[in-house]
Amino acid sequence: MNGIYILVTILAYFSILLLIARFTGEKHSDNDAFFRGNRQSPWYIVSFGMIGASLSGVTFVSVPGMVRSIDMTYMQTCLGFLFGYLIIAHVLLPLYYRLNLTSIYTYLGERIGRHSYKTGATFFLLSKMLGAAARLYLVCIILQHYVFDAYRIPFAVTAIGTVILIWLYTRKSGIRTIVWTDSLQTFCLLLALVLIIVQVTKSMDLNFGGVIRTIQESGHNRIFVFDDWGSKQNFFKQFFSGIFITIVMTGLDQDMIQKNLTCRNLKDAQKNMYCYGCSFVPVNFLFLILGILLLAAAPQMGITLPEKGDDILPLFAAEGYLGPTVLILFTIGIIAAAFSSADSALTALTTCFCIDIIDIRKYSEPDAQRIRKQAHLLISAVFIGCILAFEAVGSQSVIDSIYTLASYTYGPLLGLFTFGLFTKRHTRDRLVPYIAIASPIICYAIYRSVYLTTGYQFGYEILMLNGLLTFFGLYLSSFRKC
């Protein structure tokens, strides 16, 4: 019966997405609509939709489960996110609007050279493809375990079907459609989060004061860690990592910036970034509160919690401990979060491939549209392949894996943009791909040697080290142009 609830919810939800896609793409299916939304998106719609795209199904599942292992220390990273968004609004967005960019990696070609341009675009394609596939993989695993296994449907069919659904409503108008579907999905995600918290408190017979006491009495309410420099949860590690994670995973990420570039002007795009950045902290705080409530509810209900933190919320929802209402809300929340991150990733990957790798701007509009549609289908197929690869490998904590992966793949992008923005020197462009590849390898070697000799564990701050190594490599091979 639970599987039927989930299937009906998915079908109803997807029907609404297709309806929105039809209205937004009926008269706007050209490449400008697909890549830039004709620069007509209201900033407040973009801002609201970006919340859901950033959170993703991984946040919906992983963040509540984090509480058991690292308490509420994830808030330290979220505070860093806020400052990162301010830097993006005042340093990167003015640059992108001044150059009237469609793909942000075009800047690297104009500032440094062709090899730098292709290197930046390639690292984005790799980073975004793996990161988005990891997020969607988590959702597919949950659907497989709680629904499709009962019908003996293979995981590959679940993964292929999910990606096809996303391809169907993004294929015509791309980012123009996504700006509006993401807003719907963010609304559904936030509504589901709040109502699940309400339902959990009802099942525990708690009023507002009771919720506060439960949080205070929990052994997992710790937010700040100042006294342990060896811990990955040290405040300064988490805070500064949060700043740089935001800069690279939003400010240097075609997926997130592409939505900002659909705004009418720079001022609107900056308003979007302020509003979006400020909302990120309280939303994640609610997810952590939900995690504490679930840990407190488990012994009351006689529930044995699963070993993996990512399985805690799905267990409560899908096994019916909180009733069919929470099951439906959970399904809506996780599907909304998954689709809002995966659909924009698919569109951004198509944009980067078309603009930066094959440069469809040199073709006539009919040919360019045909190539873009073929590329969109090709990227979807690769997306499926990555999800199946993740299923073969598996992961204990997907959100931790994504941020760790970003530390290695986004580091060269951070170094490239930092060199371009904050120096006036010119580097030897042909050496850039080798520098960008060497930096993550050296980073990993440093991480292993430091851990084996001192026991010190690098956290997400490996991203800063990676970017710094790339920057120094570029600087050492640079010269002043006469």
Short mmCIF file of C-alpha atoms in Angstrom, two decimals:
data_model
loop_
_atom_site.label_atom_id
_atom_site.label_comp_id
_atom_site.label_asym_id
_atom_site.label_seq_id
_atom_site.Cartn_x
_atom_site.Cartn_y
_atom_site.Cartn_z
CA MET A 1 0.00 0.00 0.00
CA ASN A 2 2.83 2.40 0.81
CA GLY A 3 4.29 1.81 -2.66
CA ILE A 4 0.97 2.75 -4.26
CA TYR A 5 0.88 6.03 -2.27
CA ILE A 6 4.36 6.89 -3.53
CA LEU A 7 3.64 6.00 -7.17
CA VAL A 8 0.43 8.03 -7.29
CA THR A 9 2.18 11.01 -5.68
CA ILE A 10 5.02 10.87 -8.23
CA LEU A 11 2.64 10.66 -11.19
CA ALA A 12 0.51 13.56 -9.95
CA TYR A 13 3.56 15.67 -9.24
CA PHE A 14 5.15 14.96 -12.60
CA SER A 15 1.93 15.85 -14.41
CA ILE A 16 2.06 19.33 -12.86
CA LEU A 17 5.69 19.73 -14.00
CA LEU A 18 4.76 18.80 -17.57
CA LEU A 19 1.92 21.32 -17.50
CA ILE A 20 4.31 24.11 -16.44
CA ALA A 21 6.79 23.04 -19.14
CA ARG A 22 4.06 23.25 -21.77
CA PHE A 23 3.09 26.81 -20.81
CA THR A 24 6.65 28.11 -20.54
CA GLY A 25 7.88 26.42 -23.69
CA GLU A 26 4.91 26.89 -25.99
CA LYS A 27 6.31 30.01 -27.70
CA HIS A 28 9.87 29.98 -26.39
CA SER A 29 11.87 26.94 -27.45
CA ASP A 30 14.88 28.61 -29.10
CA ASN A 31 18.43 28.44 -27.75
CA ASP A 32 18.25 31.83 -26.03
CA ALA A 33 15.26 30.62 -24.01
CA PHE A 34 16.99 27.31 -23.24
CA PHE A 35 20.30 28.88 -22.16
CA ARG A 36 19.32 32.28 -20.69
CA GLY A 37 15.53 32.32 -20.32
CA ASN A 38 15.46 35.34 -22.68
CA ARG A 39 16.75 37.35 -19.66
CA GLN A 40 13.17 37.88 -18.47
CA SER A 41 13.00 35.98 -15.17
CA PRO A 42 11.70 37.86 -12.07
CA TRP A 43 14.50 37.86 -9.48
CA TYR A 44 12.25 36.74 -6.60
CA ILE A 45 11.10 33.69 -8.57
CA VAL A 46 14.71 32.79 -9.37
CA SER A 47 15.73 33.27 -5.72
CA PHE A 48 12.95 31.11 -4.34
CA GLY A 49 13.59 28.35 -6.87
CA MET A 50 17.33 28.29 -6.16
CA ILE A 51 16.65 27.24 -2.56
CA GLY A 52 15.27 23.92 -3.73
CA ALA A 53 18.00 23.48 -6.36
CA SER A 54 20.71 23.95 -3.71
CA LEU A 55 19.14 21.74 -1.08
CA SER A 56 18.43 18.72 -3.29
CA GLY A 57 17.19 15.33 -2.20
CA VAL A 58 20.54 14.75 -0.51
CA THR A 59 19.92 17.57 1.97
CA PHE A 60 16.39 16.33 2.61
CA VAL A 61 17.69 12.90 3.57
CA SER A 62 21.30 13.36 4.72
CA VAL A 63 21.17 16.50 6.88
CA PRO A 64 18.66 15.12 9.45
CA GLY A 65 20.76 11.95 9.61
CA MET A 66 23.98 13.95 10.17
CA VAL A 67 22.82 14.90 13.66
CA ARG A 68 23.56 11.46 15.09
CA SER A 69 27.25 11.53 14.07
CA ILE A 70 28.25 15.24 14.10
CA ASP A 71 25.44 16.89 16.11
CA MET A 72 24.33 20.27 14.68
CA THR A 73 27.85 21.36 13.69
CA TYR A 74 26.77 21.53 10.03
CA MET A 75 25.41 24.99 10.94
CA GLN A 76 29.01 26.24 11.08
CA THR A 77 29.34 25.44 7.38
CA CYS A 78 25.95 27.07 6.66
CA LEU A 79 27.10 30.32 8.30
CA GLY A 80 30.08 30.25 5.96
CA PHE A 81 27.68 29.80 3.04
CA LEU A 82 26.04 33.14 3.90
CA PHE A 83 29.30 35.08 3.58
CA GLY A 84 30.13 33.21 0.38
CA TYR A 85 26.91 34.42 -1.23
CA LEU A 86 27.81 38.03 -0.42
CA ILE A 87 31.17 37.60 -2.17
CA ILE A 88 29.45 36.16 -5.23
CA ALA A 89 26.99 39.07 -5.35
CA HIS A 90 29.69 41.74 -5.25
CA VAL A 91 32.67 40.13 -7.03
CA LEU A 92 31.49 37.55 -9.55
CA LEU A 93 28.01 38.67 -10.66
CA PRO A 94 29.20 42.16 -11.75
CA LEU A 95 31.86 40.46 -13.90
CA TYR A 96 29.41 38.06 -15.53
CA TYR A 97 26.88 40.77 -16.33
CA ARG A 98 29.49 43.19 -17.62
CA LEU A 99 30.74 40.59 -20.10
CA ASN A 100 27.15 39.51 -20.99
CA LEU A 101 28.07 35.84 -20.59
CA THR A 102 26.00 32.79 -21.41
CA SER A 103 28.60 30.37 -20.07
CA ILE A 104 30.72 31.77 -17.24
CA TYR A 105 33.79 29.82 -18.42
CA THR A 106 33.98 32.07 -21.48
CA TYR A 107 35.66 34.54 -19.10
CA LEU A 108 38.66 32.22 -18.73
CA GLY A 109 39.14 32.21 -22.49
CA GLU A 110 39.06 36.00 -22.69
CA ARG A 111 41.28 36.55 -19.64
CA ILE A 112 43.82 33.70 -19.85
CA GLY A 113 43.46 31.67 -23.04
CA ARG A 114 41.78 28.89 -24.94
CA HIS A 115 43.35 26.02 -22.98
CA SER A 116 42.28 27.60 -19.69
CA TYR A 117 38.77 28.05 -21.07
CA LYS A 118 38.49 24.39 -22.11
CA THR A 119 40.06 23.22 -18.84
CA GLY A 120 37.57 25.19 -16.73
CA ALA A 121 34.61 23.92 -18.74
CA THR A 122 35.87 20.32 -18.58
CA PHE A 123 36.34 20.43 -14.80
CA PHE A 124 32.81 21.82 -14.45
CA LEU A 125 31.38 19.05 -16.63
CA LEU A 126 33.15 16.43 -14.53
CA SER A 127 32.24 18.03 -11.19
CA LYS A 128 28.60 18.72 -11.96
CA MET A 129 27.96 15.40 -13.65
CA LEU A 130 29.31 13.39 -10.71
CA GLY A 131 27.76 15.65 -8.05
CA ALA A 132 24.30 15.74 -9.64
CA ALA A 133 24.40 12.00 -10.31
CA ALA A 134 25.27 11.35 -6.64
CA ARG A 135 22.29 13.44 -5.52
CA LEU A 136 19.86 11.72 -7.84
CA TYR A 137 21.35 8.32 -7.02
CA LEU A 138 20.29 8.72 -3.39
CA VAL A 139 16.69 9.38 -4.42
CA CYS A 140 16.66 6.44 -6.83
CA ILE A 141 17.99 4.15 -4.08
CA ILE A 142 15.18 5.20 -1.74
CA LEU A 143 12.51 4.71 -4.41
CA GLN A 144 14.01 1.36 -5.32
CA HIS A 145 14.14 0.10 -1.75
CA TYR A 146 10.70 1.24 -0.63
CA VAL A 147 8.70 0.89 -3.88
CA PHE A 148 10.19 -0.84 -6.90
CA ASP A 149 11.90 -3.79 -5.20
CA ALA A 150 8.44 -5.03 -4.26
CA TYR A 151 7.54 -5.12 -7.97
CA ARG A 152 10.91 -6.72 -8.89
CA ILE A 153 11.84 -3.76 -11.08
CA PRO A 154 15.64 -3.52 -11.58
CA PHE A 155 17.49 -0.47 -10.27
CA ALA A 156 18.63 0.38 -13.81
CA VAL A 157 15.00 0.81 -14.89
CA THR A 158 14.35 3.12 -11.91
CA ALA A 159 17.38 5.27 -12.78
CA ILE A 160 16.55 5.43 -16.50
CA GLY A 161 12.90 6.25 -15.83
CA THR A 162 13.78 9.05 -13.40
CA VAL A 163 16.17 10.73 -15.84
CA ILE A 164 13.69 10.38 -18.71
CA LEU A 165 11.04 12.18 -16.65
CA ILE A 166 13.44 15.09 -16.08
CA TRP A 167 14.48 15.14 -19.75
CA LEU A 168 10.84 15.34 -20.87
CA TYR A 169 10.05 18.64 -19.15
CA THR A 170 13.44 20.33 -19.74
CA ARG A 171 14.02 19.45 -23.41
CA LYS A 172 12.18 22.40 -24.98
CA SER A 173 12.86 25.54 -23.00
CA GLY A 174 15.56 24.48 -20.56
CA ILE A 175 16.33 27.18 -18.02
CA ARG A 176 13.18 29.17 -18.87
CA THR A 177 11.04 26.25 -17.70
CA ILE A 178 13.32 25.38 -14.76
CA VAL A 179 13.06 28.84 -13.18
CA TRP A 180 9.32 28.20 -12.69
CA THR A 181 9.37 24.46 -11.95
CA ASP A 182 12.09 25.03 -9.33
CA SER A 183 9.85 27.54 -7.56
CA LEU A 184 7.05 24.98 -7.38
CA GLN A 185 9.47 22.35 -6.18
CA THR A 186 10.96 24.62 -3.51
CA PHE A 187 7.46 25.38 -2.21
CA CYS A 188 6.66 21.66 -2.04
CA LEU A 189 9.97 20.87 -0.34
CA LEU A 190 9.63 23.55 2.36
CA LEU A 191 5.97 22.74 2.96
CA ALA A 192 6.82 19.05 3.31
CA LEU A 193 9.65 19.84 5.74
CA VAL A 194 7.49 21.99 8.00
CA LEU A 195 4.54 19.59 7.97
CA ILE A 196 6.76 16.58 8.71
CA ILE A 197 8.20 18.42 11.73
CA VAL A 198 4.64 19.21 12.88
CA GLN A 199 3.60 15.59 12.44
CA VAL A 200 6.64 14.31 14.37
CA THR A 201 5.93 16.68 17.27
CA LYS A 202 2.30 15.50 17.32
CA SER A 203 3.38 11.86 17.46
CA MET A 204 5.62 12.75 20.43
CA ASP A 205 2.84 14.83 22.02
CA LEU A 206 5.02 17.94 22.15
CA ASN A 207 3.99 21.59 22.08
CA PHE A 208 6.41 24.36 21.07
CA GLY A 209 7.94 24.47 24.56
CA GLY A 210 8.33 20.72 24.48
CA VAL A 211 10.23 20.92 21.20
CA ILE A 212 12.63 23.48 22.72
CA ARG A 213 13.19 21.28 25.78
CA THR A 214 13.79 18.23 23.59
CA ILE A 215 16.47 20.11 21.68
CA GLN A 216 18.07 21.45 24.87
CA GLU A 217 18.13 18.02 26.54
CA SER A 218 19.43 16.25 23.46
CA GLY A 219 23.02 15.09 23.46
CA HIS A 220 23.22 16.24 19.85
CA ASN A 221 22.50 19.99 20.14
CA ARG A 222 26.14 21.08 19.87
CA ILE A 223 26.63 23.67 17.11
CA PHE A 224 30.09 25.18 17.61
CA VAL A 225 33.43 23.40 18.04
CA PHE A 226 36.33 25.71 18.94
CA ASP A 227 38.52 23.47 21.10
CA ASP A 228 39.50 20.59 18.81
CA TRP A 229 41.75 21.58 15.89
CA GLY A 230 42.13 17.97 14.81
CA SER A 231 38.39 17.53 14.28
CA LYS A 232 36.75 17.99 10.89
CA GLN A 233 34.00 19.85 12.79
CA ASN A 234 36.29 22.61 14.07
CA PHE A 235 34.51 25.97 13.63
CA PHE A 236 37.20 27.69 11.58
CA LYS A 237 37.57 24.71 9.26
CA GLN A 238 33.82 24.49 8.72
CA PHE A 239 33.18 28.24 8.45
CA PHE A 240 35.90 29.03 5.91
CA SER A 241 35.18 25.81 4.03
CA GLY A 242 31.54 26.95 3.81
CA ILE A 243 32.63 30.26 2.26
CA PHE A 244 34.78 28.61 -0.39
CA ILE A 245 32.31 25.77 -1.05
CA THR A 246 29.70 28.43 -1.84
CA ILE A 247 32.04 30.39 -4.08
CA VAL A 248 32.92 27.35 -6.17
CA MET A 249 29.66 25.37 -6.04
CA THR A 250 27.51 28.44 -6.73
CA GLY A 251 29.66 31.33 -7.97
CA LEU A 252 31.89 29.25 -10.28
CA ASP A 253 29.17 26.76 -11.16
CA GLN A 254 27.36 27.23 -14.46
CA ASP A 255 24.31 25.44 -13.05
CA MET A 256 23.61 27.94 -10.25
CA ILE A 257 24.84 31.06 -12.03
CA GLN A 258 22.82 30.27 -15.16
CA LYS A 259 19.66 30.95 -13.18
CA ASN A 260 21.06 34.29 -11.97
CA LEU A 261 21.90 35.24 -15.56
CA THR A 262 18.22 34.92 -16.50
CA CYS A 263 17.44 37.97 -14.32
CA ARG A 264 16.80 41.25 -16.14
CA ASN A 265 19.88 43.06 -14.82
CA LEU A 266 22.71 42.94 -12.28
CA LYS A 267 20.74 44.67 -9.54
CA ASP A 268 18.00 42.05 -9.73
CA ALA A 269 20.57 39.25 -9.73
CA GLN A 270 22.17 40.66 -6.58
CA LYS A 271 18.78 40.91 -4.85
CA ASN A 272 18.27 37.28 -5.76
CA MET A 273 21.61 36.31 -4.19
CA TYR A 274 20.94 38.23 -0.95
CA CYS A 275 17.51 36.69 -0.47
CA TYR A 276 18.61 33.20 -1.45
CA GLY A 277 21.72 33.31 0.75
CA CYS A 278 19.87 34.52 3.85
CA SER A 279 17.22 31.80 3.54
CA PHE A 280 19.76 28.99 3.43
CA VAL A 281 20.67 29.20 7.14
CA PRO A 282 17.16 28.87 8.69
CA VAL A 283 16.11 26.16 6.23
CA ASN A 284 19.09 23.95 7.10
CA PHE A 285 18.50 24.67 10.80
CA LEU A 286 15.00 23.20 10.42
CA PHE A 287 16.45 20.06 8.84
CA LEU A 288 18.79 19.64 11.82
CA ILE A 289 15.91 20.15 14.26
CA LEU A 290 14.02 17.42 12.43
CA GLY A 291 17.05 15.16 12.92
CA ILE A 292 17.07 15.75 16.69
CA LEU A 293 13.32 15.08 16.91
CA LEU A 294 13.66 11.81 14.99
CA LEU A 295 16.47 10.63 17.29
CA ALA A 296 14.30 11.47 20.32
CA ALA A 297 11.22 9.80 18.82
CA ALA A 298 12.93 6.49 17.98
CA PRO A 299 13.19 5.11 21.56
CA GLN A 300 9.66 6.29 22.36
CA MET A 301 8.31 4.30 19.39
CA GLY A 302 10.59 1.32 19.96
CA ILE A 303 12.36 1.87 16.64
CA THR A 304 15.86 0.52 16.03
CA LEU A 305 17.66 3.11 13.94
CA PRO A 306 19.57 2.00 10.83
CA GLU A 307 23.36 2.14 10.70
CA LYS A 308 23.46 4.75 7.93
CA GLY A 309 22.31 8.26 8.82
CA ASP A 310 20.86 8.68 5.33
CA ASP A 311 18.33 5.92 6.12
CA ILE A 312 16.83 7.45 9.29
CA LEU A 313 14.20 9.78 7.78
CA PRO A 314 13.23 7.33 5.00
CA LEU A 315 12.72 4.64 7.67
CA PHE A 316 10.26 6.80 9.65
CA ALA A 317 8.40 7.89 6.52
CA ALA A 318 8.28 4.82 4.31
CA GLU A 319 7.65 2.24 7.05
CA GLY A 320 4.52 4.09 8.16
CA TYR A 321 5.63 4.98 11.71
CA LEU A 322 4.27 8.52 11.25
CA GLY A 323 1.25 7.63 9.11
CA PRO A 324 0.41 7.94 5.39
CA THR A 325 0.39 11.76 5.54
CA VAL A 326 4.11 11.88 6.32
CA LEU A 327 4.78 9.25 3.65
CA ILE A 328 3.13 11.45 1.01
CA LEU A 329 4.89 14.57 2.32
CA PHE A 330 8.24 12.79 2.35
CA THR A 331 7.70 11.59 -1.22
CA ILE A 332 6.78 15.08 -2.41
CA GLY A 333 9.72 16.62 -0.55
CA ILE A 334 12.37 14.25 -1.80
CA ILE A 335 11.08 14.18 -5.39
CA ALA A 336 10.82 17.98 -5.43
CA ALA A 337 14.33 18.35 -4.06
CA ALA A 338 15.79 15.75 -6.41
CA PHE A 339 14.12 17.09 -9.54
CA SER A 340 14.95 20.73 -8.76
CA SER A 341 18.68 19.97 -8.54
CA ALA A 342 18.86 17.39 -11.32
CA ASP A 343 16.85 19.32 -13.92
CA SER A 344 18.99 22.45 -13.62
CA ALA A 345 22.18 20.35 -13.62
CA LEU A 346 21.07 18.63 -16.83
CA THR A 347 20.38 21.99 -18.46
CA ALA A 348 23.66 23.52 -17.25
CA LEU A 349 25.66 20.56 -18.49
CA THR A 350 23.98 20.85 -21.88
CA THR A 351 24.74 24.60 -21.95
CA CYS A 352 28.40 24.09 -21.06
CA PHE A 353 28.84 21.30 -23.60
CA CYS A 354 27.14 23.27 -26.38
CA ILE A 355 28.75 26.66 -25.72
CA ASP A 356 32.17 25.75 -24.34
CA ILE A 357 33.06 22.41 -25.91
CA ILE A 358 31.49 22.40 -29.41
CA ASP A 359 30.64 26.15 -29.68
CA ILE A 360 27.23 25.99 -31.38
CA ARG A 361 27.27 29.79 -31.76
CA LYS A 362 29.06 29.32 -35.08
CA TYR A 363 26.07 27.41 -36.51
CA SER A 364 22.82 28.73 -37.92
CA GLU A 365 19.90 28.82 -35.45
CA PRO A 366 18.11 25.74 -36.88
CA ASP A 367 21.33 23.70 -36.83
CA ALA A 368 22.24 25.01 -33.39
CA GLN A 369 18.85 23.98 -32.00
CA ARG A 370 19.22 20.51 -33.51
CA ILE A 371 22.70 20.09 -31.99
CA ARG A 372 21.49 21.35 -28.62
CA LYS A 373 18.66 18.79 -28.55
CA GLN A 374 21.07 15.99 -29.43
CA ALA A 375 23.51 17.15 -26.75
CA HIS A 376 20.70 17.28 -24.17
CA LEU A 377 19.83 13.66 -24.95
CA LEU A 378 23.50 12.62 -24.84
CA ILE A 379 24.06 14.29 -21.45
CA SER A 380 20.96 12.51 -20.13
CA ALA A 381 22.43 9.16 -21.19
CA VAL A 382 25.76 9.92 -19.48
CA PHE A 383 23.80 11.00 -16.40
CA ILE A 384 22.18 7.57 -16.24
CA GLY A 385 25.57 5.89 -16.58
CA CYS A 386 26.96 7.88 -13.62
CA ILE A 387 23.98 6.95 -11.41
CA LEU A 388 24.50 3.27 -12.20
CA ALA A 389 28.21 3.65 -11.38
CA PHE A 390 27.34 5.17 -7.99
CA GLU A 391 24.98 2.26 -7.34
CA ALA A 392 27.81 -0.16 -8.05
CA VAL A 393 30.23 1.65 -5.71
CA GLY A 394 27.79 2.74 -2.95
CA SER A 395 28.39 5.43 -0.29
CA GLN A 396 27.92 5.81 3.46
CA SER A 397 27.04 9.49 3.39
CA VAL A 398 26.21 11.01 0.02
CA ILE A 399 26.32 14.66 1.10
CA ASP A 400 29.79 14.19 2.61
CA SER A 401 30.91 12.44 -0.58
CA ILE A 402 29.65 15.34 -2.71
CA TYR A 403 31.51 17.99 -0.71
CA THR A 404 34.68 15.87 -0.65
CA LEU A 405 34.43 15.37 -4.40
CA ALA A 406 33.93 19.13 -4.85
CA SER A 407 37.10 19.80 -2.86
CA TYR A 408 39.12 18.02 -5.54
CA THR A 409 37.27 18.87 -8.75
CA TYR A 410 36.27 22.49 -8.05
CA GLY A 411 39.69 23.45 -6.62
CA PRO A 412 41.28 24.10 -10.04
CA LEU A 413 38.29 26.32 -10.97
CA LEU A 414 38.84 28.33 -7.79
CA GLY A 415 42.52 28.76 -8.64
CA LEU A 416 41.81 29.74 -12.26
CA PHE A 417 39.23 32.40 -11.45
CA THR A 418 41.28 33.75 -8.53
CA PHE A 419 44.31 34.16 -10.78
CA GLY A 420 42.23 35.87 -13.47
CA LEU A 421 40.43 38.24 -11.11
CA PHE A 422 43.16 39.24 -8.67
CA THR A 423 46.31 39.39 -10.80
CA LYS A 424 47.21 41.22 -13.98
CA ARG A 425 49.71 38.62 -15.07
CA HIS A 426 49.46 36.26 -18.04
CA THR A 427 50.21 32.58 -17.60
CA ARG A 428 51.45 30.09 -20.18
CA ASP A 429 48.09 28.86 -21.37
CA ARG A 430 49.31 25.50 -22.71
CA LEU A 431 50.49 24.49 -19.23
CA VAL A 432 47.12 25.16 -17.56
CA PRO A 433 45.56 21.68 -18.13
CA TYR A 434 48.60 20.01 -16.57
CA ILE A 435 48.55 22.37 -13.57
CA ALA A 436 44.82 21.77 -13.07
CA ILE A 437 45.28 18.00 -13.13
CA ALA A 438 48.38 18.01 -10.91
CA SER A 439 46.81 20.12 -8.14
CA PRO A 440 44.17 17.59 -6.98
CA ILE A 441 46.74 14.77 -7.15
CA ILE A 442 49.20 16.72 -4.99
CA CYS A 443 46.35 17.61 -2.62
CA TYR A 444 45.48 13.98 -2.10
CA ALA A 445 49.12 13.07 -1.54
CA ILE A 446 49.41 15.82 1.09
CA TYR A 447 46.19 14.66 2.76
CA ARG A 448 47.41 11.07 3.04
CA SER A 449 50.92 11.92 4.22
CA VAL A 450 49.70 14.39 6.87
CA TYR A 451 47.11 11.92 8.15
CA LEU A 452 49.56 9.02 8.32
CA THR A 453 52.31 11.03 10.06
CA THR A 454 50.28 13.26 12.43
CA GLY A 455 46.75 11.84 12.53
CA TYR A 456 45.40 15.25 11.45
CA GLN A 457 42.38 14.96 9.17
CA PHE A 458 41.70 17.54 6.50
CA GLY A 459 38.02 18.41 6.12
CA TYR A 460 36.49 20.36 3.30
CA GLU A 461 39.37 22.86 3.68
CA ILE A 462 41.19 20.65 1.18
CA LEU A 463 39.29 22.78 -1.37
CA MET A 464 41.23 25.88 -0.29
CA LEU A 465 44.54 24.03 -0.48
CA ASN A 466 43.63 22.71 -3.93
CA GLY A 467 42.75 26.19 -5.19
CA LEU A 468 45.92 27.64 -3.66
CA LEU A 469 48.11 25.04 -5.37
CA THR A 470 46.46 25.78 -8.72
CA PHE A 471 46.92 29.51 -8.18
CA PHE A 472 50.63 29.12 -7.35
CA GLY A 473 51.14 26.85 -10.34
CA LEU A 474 49.59 29.47 -12.61
CA TYR A 475 51.58 32.26 -10.96
CA LEU A 476 54.92 30.42 -11.25
CA SER A 477 54.35 29.90 -14.97
CA SER A 478 53.14 33.48 -15.52
CA PHE A 479 54.75 36.61 -16.91
CA ARG A 480 54.00 40.29 -17.33
CA LYS A 481 52.87 41.18 -20.82
CA CYS A 482 54.62 44.20 -22.26
#
